[in-house]
Amino acid sequence: MNNKVCSLSKEKYSVITHKTGVKIIVCEKEDYASTYAIFASKYGSNNTVCKVINSDKVIKIPDGTAHFLEHKLFENENEDAFTLYAKTGADANAYTTFDKTAYLFSCTDNFEESFEILLNFVQAPYFTEKSVAKEQGIIGQEIKMYEDNPGSRVFWDLMKNLFVNNSAAIDTAGTVESIADITPELLYDCYNTFYNPENMVIIVCGCIAPQKVLELCDKLLKPKTAEPVKPEIFDEPFSVKCQRSETELAVDIPLFAVGYKDSFGTIGEDAVKSAAQTDILLELLAGKSSELYNELYKSGDINSGFDFEYMYGNGFGASIFTGISNNPDKIYERILFYVNKLKQTGVDNDKFERAKKLIFGKNIRNLNSIDYTANKMLDLAVMDVDFEKYMQIYSGVTIDDCVERLNKHFCDEASAISIIKPYTKENKK
Amino acid sequence: MDKISIANSVTLNRINIKKFKTNFICIDFIIPLSKETATKAALMAFVLKHGCKKYPSMADIARKAEELYGAELDISIRKKGDYQVISFYIDYVDSMFLPESIDMNSEAVDLLNKIVFEPHIINNAFNEEYVENEKSNLKDIINARKNNKTLYAVKRCGELITKNEPHSVYEFGCIEELKKITAKDLYLYYNEFISKAVVQIFAIGNFSDNNIADKYKVVFSVDRTPYILQNMPTTAREYEEVTETAQVEQAKLSLGFVFEPEEIKQSCITLFLILFAASPNSLLFMNVREKLSLCYYCSATIEKLKNMMIVYSGVLPEKLGIAKEEILHQLNIVAQKGFSKEDLEAAKASYFNSLNSIYDNAASIEESALSKSIRNEEFNIEKTKEEINEYTADDIAKVAQKMKLVITYTLFNEVKGNE
């Protein structure tokens, strides 16, 4: 057990590689009532191919499979996990993203019982024709719900515009057509390959002793054939697939998402370094003291809903600006303009220092939340980056780093916009 | 929680808590919600955030906040019963995490107070350019309301239930009122607002001394004539069906219920809600979604100040009728005590979990304590837990029996619905 204290945020955490191969991180948060636990697989929507463990079989995975498996794992032959959690009072959930599937709960009591439920059901797959058919119905409805959701649509349209080969372009839930190809056999193949101990992580965050978590893991984790699965790295061209798209939906005011992609997929510490530099650059470019923000707010083209973030994981990354506006094309044009202006004028030292302070403050603030802390530790564990190292990387960013990143990431040809706009009169039914 | 009286209808709630990395100060102004003032109050809040006497522009304020390690300075506009709550808050890193020595508590409260109490004024009016700018911002927010159909279907149902009552007014106001407001009117309204609103201030974090209380006693040292806040319960009305159309793939169904006020304890109503609708083990989730696959989401919310409940769901258009029948069937099961002892125990465990975790987040402490103070209830988690332990199946059934369906609201695609 490796016990550490983060020098910058004072976070106390322990890192353990369990004898089964599972990586365990326990972050002690004294005086918090809740404890939050995650049991995750490094298997997400960016895994498009499955080289089945202990076999020569290589399968092309239908879109939406990782998310489908997430739904199905909650059920086994006799009952479902929610019924068990109901007795312990835990609040349980799960999610699937590009590079992971996470099963989690938070509770203020009965931690051991809830932890046992979590570890048991994630290790007990049970898939039948009948249960797969039922889930196709439920997920079909989930897909339709998100089709109506303009915030979700503008994001996925942008991802489709930006990425050519990287499967970050594909909606995590898949489509009604793609999930129709899912069978119990496929789910078992994916489960056995990706849900093996060396490809899995446990995070526990809250008022809990690491030794206690280790004892529970010793009791509950089952040894099985283990091998880590490397993240898929896509051969992604520098230019985007499509620079601009428009979709009509039942909205009253248009939504936009402008993005820049990374075509070169970085992993691990390199990915975190890029993230730190990009977070600071985004603040310089579009934060509330920036010329861009103030010009567009003054002209009424953006409003208080304008936002931005850099999202990333192993093998993918994109900067995204979002909001609502009657003039989305102008916003895209101004973003490109100010990016190129910054490249010409250079990064001002005072502005850089203030942006860096802001990002530091934001990172510290986020750690108030047990949920955030646990999920951040999971993101880093999936990328094999230590938490202390992550905080130090952010503190160590220099102006020169940012200038290099500005020229590498913020390129016109690697940018795109997606717009969701109201139905035109002709298309209104 | 220390409650310190600052002035007439101004209270400071100080919660000295060391586990957070940031400190949180929030000034909640509570005023009666009305069509005539809602828009002015919302616009005023945005204009105040735009600039103050010491930092006249948005960029000036932003630079100061950046120097304070990204202090998060913002407003929120909420509706609680027949009241509008306009809040100004600042959330900032505690001094102990900083590499340089700054008295963050003083700096932060001063910055917040400058924005709220020392506005940027020209000739007894707000800056006209800022007012026009924020009108455009607020117009976008009001117009964007229908962008999120899921949320819109819930809010719309609430407005229909409380038609002709203050609660039916949208807390961000309306565009017709927005057009009428001038920079001078707005400044006149601001003075009235500061003098008349009922104020709850929350200081949550590393606050062990009386500095904050002293600062606010100075700020509120002028005479005040606070509103007498009066929330009227909603009365049951004749049943109505309302349908609106939009080009949506998934139809939205909202069922609005009213129940007799004041006969049941608030914690009993919440326990009923958890058992019936608001958890993954609830009757609606397990039956309408899981067993019958009728929808992806099916849940409910209760506005206690308006004694109303809204059950909301996203359903395939051809299943609207069946979904409604099943929801009413499940409500009837609760009314007939058709749930098990395990269901009730699970709901209690879930309720305990959410109560215990209130103190893990400054914003949830503020939200819970504010709601309790508006309802004139004590904010005492231990006492609520004792109440919960005593409730029986009969108590929960009684809540279900009192629910009267008054509105069925559906939002669906007329063309697809007829296919």
Coordinates of N, CA and C in Angstrom, one line a residue, chain B residues 54-212:
Chain B
K54 N -16.5 50.3 -7.9 CA -15.1 50.2 -7.9 C -14.6 49.4 -9.2
Y55 N -15.3 48.5 -9.7 CA -14.9 47.7 -10.9 C -16.0 47.9 -11.9
P56 N -16.0 49.0 -12.7 CA -17.1 49.3 -13.5 C -17.5 48.4 -14.7
S57 N -16.6 47.5 -15.1 CA -17.0 46.7 -16.2 C -16.9 45.2 -15.8
M58 N -17.4 44.4 -16.7 CA -17.4 42.9 -16.5 C -15.9 42.4 -16.4
A59 N -15.1 43.0 -17.3 CA -13.7 42.6 -17.4 C -13.0 43.0 -16.1
D60 N -13.3 44.2 -15.6 CA -12.7 44.6 -14.3 C -13.0 43.6 -13.2
I61 N -14.3 43.3 -13.1 CA -14.7 42.3 -12.0 C -14.0 41.0 -12.3
A62 N -13.9 40.5 -13.5 CA -13.3 39.2 -13.8 C -11.9 39.2 -13.4
R63 N -11.1 40.3 -13.7 CA -9.7 40.4 -13.4 C -9.5 40.3 -11.9
K64 N -10.3 41.0 -11.1 CA -10.2 40.9 -9.7 C -10.5 39.5 -9.2
A65 N -11.5 38.9 -9.7 CA -11.8 37.5 -9.3 C -10.7 36.5 -9.7
E66 N -10.0 36.8 -10.8 CA -8.9 35.9 -11.2 C -7.7 36.1 -10.2
E67 N -7.5 37.3 -9.7 CA -6.4 37.6 -8.7 C -6.7 36.8 -7.4
L68 N -8.0 36.7 -7.2 CA -8.4 35.9 -6.0 C -8.5 34.4 -6.3
Y69 N -7.6 33.9 -7.1 CA -7.5 32.5 -7.5 C -8.9 32.0 -8.0
G70 N -9.4 32.7 -8.9 CA -10.6 32.2 -9.6 C -11.8 32.2 -8.7
A71 N -12.0 33.2 -7.8 CA -13.2 33.2 -7.0 C -14.4 33.2 -7.9
E72 N -15.4 32.4 -7.6 CA -16.6 32.2 -8.4 C -17.6 33.1 -7.9
L73 N -18.0 34.1 -8.8 CA -18.9 35.1 -8.4 C -20.1 35.1 -9.3
D74 N -21.3 34.9 -8.8 CA -22.4 34.7 -9.7 C -23.7 35.0 -9.0
I75 N -24.8 34.9 -9.8 CA -26.1 35.1 -9.3 C -27.0 33.9 -9.5
S76 N -28.1 33.7 -8.7 CA -29.0 32.7 -9.1 C -30.4 33.3 -8.9
I77 N -31.3 32.8 -9.7 CA -32.7 33.2 -9.6 C -33.6 32.0 -9.5
R78 N -34.3 31.9 -8.4 CA -35.1 30.7 -8.1 C -36.6 31.1 -7.7
K79 N -37.4 30.1 -7.8 CA -38.8 30.3 -7.4 C -39.1 29.4 -6.3
K80 N -39.6 29.9 -5.2 CA -40.0 29.0 -4.1 C -41.5 29.4 -3.7
G81 N -42.4 28.6 -3.9 CA -43.8 28.9 -3.6 C -44.2 30.2 -4.4
D82 N -44.7 31.1 -3.7 CA -45.1 32.4 -4.3 C -44.0 33.5 -4.2
Y83 N -42.8 33.0 -4.0 CA -41.7 34.0 -3.8 C -40.6 33.8 -4.9
Q84 N -40.0 34.9 -5.2 CA -38.8 34.9 -6.1 C -37.6 35.1 -5.2
V85 N -36.6 34.3 -5.4 CA -35.3 34.4 -4.6 C -34.2 34.8 -5.5
I86 N -33.7 36.0 -5.3 CA -32.6 36.6 -6.1 C -31.3 36.4 -5.2
S87 N -30.3 35.7 -5.7 CA -29.2 35.4 -4.8 C -27.9 35.9 -5.5
F88 N -27.0 36.4 -4.7 CA -25.6 36.8 -5.1 C -24.6 36.0 -4.3
Y89 N -23.7 35.3 -4.9 CA -22.8 34.5 -4.1 C -21.4 34.5 -4.6
I90 N -20.5 34.2 -3.7 CA -19.1 34.1 -4.0 C -18.5 32.8 -3.3
D91 N -17.7 32.1 -4.1 CA -17.1 30.8 -3.6 C -15.7 30.9 -3.9
Y92 N -14.8 30.8 -2.9 CA -13.4 31.1 -3.1 C -12.5 30.2 -2.3
V93 N -11.3 30.0 -2.8 CA -10.3 29.0 -2.1 C -9.9 29.6 -0.7
D94 N -9.9 28.8 0.3 CA -9.5 29.2 1.6 C -8.0 29.6 1.6
S95 N -7.6 30.6 2.4 CA -6.2 31.1 2.4 C -5.2 30.0 2.7
M96 N -5.6 28.9 3.4 CA -4.6 27.9 3.7 C -4.0 27.1 2.5
F97 N -4.7 27.2 1.4 CA -4.2 26.5 0.2 C -3.3 27.4 -0.7
L98 N -3.2 28.7 -0.4 CA -2.6 29.6 -1.3 C -1.1 29.7 -1.1
P99 N -0.3 29.9 -2.1 CA 1.1 30.1 -2.0 C 1.5 31.5 -1.5
E100 N 0.5 32.4 -1.5 CA 0.8 33.8 -0.9 C -0.2 34.1 0.2
S101 N 0.2 35.1 1.0 CA -0.6 35.4 2.1 C -1.7 36.5 1.7
I102 N -3.0 36.0 1.7 CA -4.1 36.9 1.4 C -5.2 36.6 2.4
D103 N -5.8 37.7 2.9 CA -7.0 37.5 3.8 C -8.2 37.3 2.9
M104 N -8.4 36.1 2.5 CA -9.4 35.8 1.5 C -10.8 36.1 2.0
N105 N -11.1 35.8 3.2 CA -12.5 36.1 3.7 C -12.8 37.6 3.6
S106 N -11.9 38.5 3.9 CA -12.2 39.9 3.8 C -12.3 40.3 2.4
E107 N -11.3 39.9 1.6 CA -11.3 40.3 0.1 C -12.6 39.8 -0.6
A108 N -13.0 38.6 -0.3 CA -14.2 38.0 -1.0 C -15.5 38.7 -0.5
V109 N -15.7 38.9 0.8 CA -16.9 39.5 1.2 C -17.0 41.0 0.7
D110 N -15.8 41.6 0.7 CA -15.8 43.0 0.2 C -16.2 43.1 -1.3
L111 N -15.6 42.2 -2.1 CA -15.9 42.1 -3.5 C -17.4 41.9 -3.7
L112 N -18.0 40.9 -3.0 CA -19.4 40.6 -3.2 C -20.3 41.8 -2.8
N113 N -19.9 42.4 -1.7 CA -20.7 43.5 -1.2 C -20.6 44.8 -2.2
K114 N -19.5 45.0 -2.8 CA -19.3 46.1 -3.7 C -20.3 45.9 -4.9
I115 N -20.4 44.6 -5.3 CA -21.3 44.3 -6.5 C -22.7 44.5 -6.1
V116 N -23.1 44.1 -4.9 CA -24.5 44.2 -4.6 C -24.9 45.5 -4.1
F117 N -24.1 46.2 -3.3 CA -24.5 47.4 -2.5 C -23.8 48.7 -3.0
E118 N -22.9 48.6 -3.9 CA -22.2 49.8 -4.5 C -22.2 49.8 -6.0
P119 N -23.5 49.9 -6.6 CA -23.6 49.7 -8.0 C -23.0 50.8 -8.8
H120 N -22.8 50.6 -10.1 CA -22.3 51.5 -11.0 C -23.4 52.4 -11.5
I121 N -23.5 53.6 -11.1 CA -24.7 54.5 -11.3 C -24.2 55.7 -12.0
I122 N -25.0 56.2 -13.0 CA -24.7 57.4 -13.7 C -26.0 58.2 -13.7
N123 N -26.0 59.4 -13.1 CA -27.2 60.3 -13.0 C -28.4 59.6 -12.5
N124 N -28.3 59.0 -11.4 CA -29.4 58.3 -10.7 C -30.1 57.2 -11.6
A125 N -29.2 56.6 -12.4 CA -29.7 55.5 -13.2 C -28.6 54.5 -13.4
F126 N -29.0 53.2 -13.7 CA -27.9 52.2 -14.1 C -27.4 52.6 -15.4
N127 N -26.2 52.1 -15.8 CA -25.6 52.4 -17.1 C -26.5 51.9 -18.2
E128 N -26.9 52.8 -19.1 CA -27.9 52.4 -20.1 C -27.4 51.3 -21.0
E129 N -26.2 51.4 -21.3 CA -25.6 50.3 -22.2 C -25.6 49.0 -21.5
Y130 N -25.4 48.9 -20.2 CA -25.4 47.7 -19.5 C -26.8 47.1 -19.5
V131 N -27.8 48.0 -19.3 CA -29.2 47.6 -19.2 C -29.6 47.0 -20.5
E132 N -29.2 47.7 -21.6 CA -29.6 47.1 -22.9 C -29.0 45.8 -23.2
N133 N -27.7 45.7 -22.8 CA -26.9 44.5 -23.0 C -27.6 43.3 -22.2
E134 N -27.9 43.6 -21.0 CA -28.5 42.5 -20.1 C -29.9 42.2 -20.5
K135 N -30.6 43.1 -21.1 CA -32.0 42.8 -21.7 C -31.8 41.8 -22.7
S136 N -30.8 41.9 -23.6 CA -30.6 41.0 -24.7 C -30.3 39.6 -24.1
N137 N -29.4 39.6 -23.0 CA -29.0 38.3 -22.3 C -30.3 37.7 -21.8
L138 N -31.1 38.4 -21.1 CA -32.3 37.9 -20.4 C -33.3 37.4 -21.4
K139 N -33.4 38.1 -22.5 CA -34.3 37.7 -23.6 C -33.9 36.3 -24.1
D140 N -32.6 36.1 -24.3 CA -32.1 34.8 -24.8 C -32.5 33.7 -23.8
I141 N -32.3 34.0 -22.5 CA -32.6 33.0 -21.5 C -34.1 32.7 -21.5
I142 N -34.9 33.7 -21.6 CA -36.4 33.4 -21.6 C -36.8 32.6 -22.8
N143 N -36.2 33.0 -24.0 CA -36.5 32.3 -25.2 C -36.0 30.9 -25.2
A144 N -34.9 30.6 -24.5 CA -34.3 29.3 -24.5 C -35.1 28.3 -23.6
R145 N -36.1 28.8 -22.9 CA -36.8 28.0 -22.0 C -37.3 26.7 -22.6
K146 N -37.8 26.8 -23.8 CA -38.4 25.6 -24.4 C -37.4 24.7 -25.1
N147 N -36.1 25.1 -25.0 CA -35.1 24.3 -25.7 C -35.0 22.9 -25.0
N148 N -35.1 22.9 -23.7 CA -35.1 21.6 -22.9 C -36.5 21.2 -22.7
K149 N -37.0 20.3 -23.5 CA -38.4 19.9 -23.5 C -38.8 19.1 -22.2
T150 N -37.8 18.3 -21.7 CA -38.0 17.5 -20.5 C -38.3 18.4 -19.3
L151 N -37.5 19.5 -19.1 CA -37.7 20.4 -18.0 C -38.9 21.3 -18.3
Y152 N -39.1 21.7 -19.5 CA -40.2 22.6 -19.8 C -41.5 21.9 -19.5
A153 N -41.7 20.6 -19.8 CA -42.9 19.9 -19.5 C -43.3 19.9 -18.0
V154 N -42.2 19.9 -17.2 CA -42.5 19.9 -15.7 C -42.9 21.3 -15.3
K155 N -42.2 22.3 -15.7 CA -42.4 23.6 -15.3 C -43.8 24.1 -15.8
R156 N -44.1 23.7 -17.0 CA -45.4 24.1 -17.7 C -46.6 23.6 -16.9
C157 N -46.4 22.3 -16.5 CA -47.5 21.7 -15.7 C -47.7 22.5 -14.4
G158 N -46.6 22.8 -13.7 CA -46.6 23.6 -12.5 C -47.4 24.9 -12.7
E159 N -47.1 25.6 -13.8 CA -47.8 26.9 -14.1 C -49.3 26.7 -14.3
L160 N -49.6 25.6 -14.9 CA -51.0 25.3 -15.2 C -51.8 25.0 -13.9
I161 N -51.2 24.3 -13.0 CA -51.8 23.9 -11.7 C -52.1 25.2 -11.0
T162 N -51.2 26.2 -11.0 CA -51.3 27.4 -10.2 C -51.7 28.6 -11.1
K163 N -52.4 28.3 -12.1 CA -52.9 29.4 -13.0 C -53.5 30.5 -12.1
N164 N -53.2 31.8 -12.4 CA -53.8 32.9 -11.7 C -53.2 33.1 -10.3
E165 N -52.2 32.3 -9.9 CA -51.5 32.5 -8.7 C -50.1 33.0 -9.0
P166 N -49.5 33.7 -8.0 CA -48.1 34.2 -8.3 C -47.2 33.1 -8.7
H167 N -47.3 31.9 -8.2 CA -46.4 30.8 -8.6 C -46.3 30.5 -10.1
S168 N -47.4 30.9 -10.8 CA -47.4 30.6 -12.3 C -46.5 31.5 -13.0
V169 N -46.0 32.6 -12.4 CA -45.1 33.5 -13.1 C -43.7 32.9 -13.3
Y170 N -43.1 33.0 -14.4 CA -41.8 32.4 -14.7 C -40.7 33.3 -13.9
E171 N -39.9 32.7 -13.2 CA -39.0 33.4 -12.3 C -38.0 34.4 -13.0
F172 N -37.8 34.1 -14.3 CA -36.9 35.0 -15.1 C -37.7 36.1 -15.8
G173 N -39.1 36.1 -15.6 CA -39.9 37.2 -16.1 C -40.4 36.9 -17.5
C174 N -40.8 38.0 -18.2 CA -41.3 37.8 -19.6 C -40.8 38.9 -20.5
I175 N -40.8 38.7 -21.8 CA -40.3 39.6 -22.7 C -41.1 40.9 -22.9
E176 N -42.4 40.8 -22.7 CA -43.3 42.0 -22.8 C -42.9 43.0 -21.7
E177 N -42.7 42.5 -20.5 CA -42.3 43.4 -19.4 C -40.9 44.0 -19.6
L178 N -40.0 43.1 -20.2 CA -38.6 43.5 -20.4 C -38.5 44.8 -21.2
K179 N -39.4 44.8 -22.2 CA -39.3 46.0 -23.2 C -39.6 47.3 -22.5
K180 N -40.4 47.3 -21.4 CA -40.9 48.5 -20.8 C -39.9 49.1 -19.8
I181 N -38.8 48.4 -19.4 CA -38.0 48.8 -18.3 C -36.9 49.8 -18.8
T182 N -36.8 50.9 -18.1 CA -35.7 51.9 -18.4 C -34.6 51.8 -17.3
A183 N -33.5 52.4 -17.6 CA -32.3 52.3 -16.7 C -32.7 53.1 -15.4
K184 N -33.5 54.1 -15.5 CA -33.9 54.9 -14.4 C -34.9 54.2 -13.5
D185 N -35.9 53.6 -14.1 CA -36.9 52.7 -13.4 C -36.2 51.7 -12.6
L186 N -35.2 51.1 -13.3 CA -34.5 49.9 -12.7 C -33.8 50.3 -11.4
Y187 N -33.1 51.5 -11.5 CA -32.4 52.0 -10.3 C -33.4 52.3 -9.2
L188 N -34.5 52.9 -9.5 CA -35.6 53.1 -8.5 C -36.0 51.8 -7.9
Y189 N -36.2 50.8 -8.7 CA -36.6 49.5 -8.2 C -35.6 48.9 -7.3
Y190 N -34.3 49.1 -7.7 CA -33.2 48.5 -6.9 C -33.2 49.0 -5.5
N191 N -33.5 50.3 -5.3 CA -33.5 50.9 -4.0 C -34.6 50.3 -3.1
E192 N -35.8 50.1 -3.8 CA -36.9 49.5 -3.1 C -36.6 48.0 -2.8
F193 N -36.0 47.3 -3.7 CA -35.6 45.9 -3.5 C -34.7 45.8 -2.3
I194 N -33.7 46.6 -2.2 CA -32.7 46.4 -1.1 C -33.4 46.7 0.2
S195 N -34.3 47.7 0.2 CA -34.9 48.1 1.5 C -36.0 47.1 1.9
K196 N -36.7 46.5 1.0 CA -37.9 45.7 1.3 C -37.7 44.2 1.3
A197 N -36.7 43.7 0.6 CA -36.6 42.2 0.6 C -36.3 41.6 1.9
V198 N -36.8 40.4 2.2 CA -36.4 39.7 3.4 C -35.1 39.0 3.0
V199 N -34.1 39.1 3.9 CA -32.7 38.7 3.5 C -32.2 37.6 4.4
Q200 N -31.7 36.5 3.7 CA -31.0 35.4 4.5 C -29.6 35.4 3.9
I201 N -28.6 35.6 4.8 CA -27.2 35.5 4.3 C -26.6 34.2 4.9
F202 N -25.9 33.5 4.0 CA -25.2 32.2 4.4 C -23.7 32.4 4.3
A203 N -23.0 32.1 5.4 CA -21.6 32.0 5.4 C -21.2 30.6 5.8
I204 N -20.7 29.8 4.8 CA -20.4 28.4 5.1 C -19.0 28.1 4.8
G205 N -18.2 27.7 5.8 CA -16.8 27.4 5.6 C -16.0 27.8 6.8
N206 N -14.8 28.3 6.6 CA -13.9 28.6 7.7 C -14.2 30.0 8.3
F207 N -15.3 30.1 9.0 CA -15.8 31.4 9.5 C -15.9 31.3 11.1
S208 N -14.8 31.6 11.8 CA -14.9 31.3 13.2 C -15.0 32.6 14.0
D209 N -14.9 33.8 13.3 CA -15.0 35.0 14.1 C -16.2 35.8 13.7
N210 N -16.3 37.0 14.2 CA -17.6 37.8 13.9 C -17.4 38.9 12.9
N211 N -16.3 38.8 12.1 CA -16.0 39.8 11.1 C -17.2 39.9 10.1
I212 N -17.7 38.8 9.6 CA -18.7 38.8 8.6 C -20.0 39.5 9.2

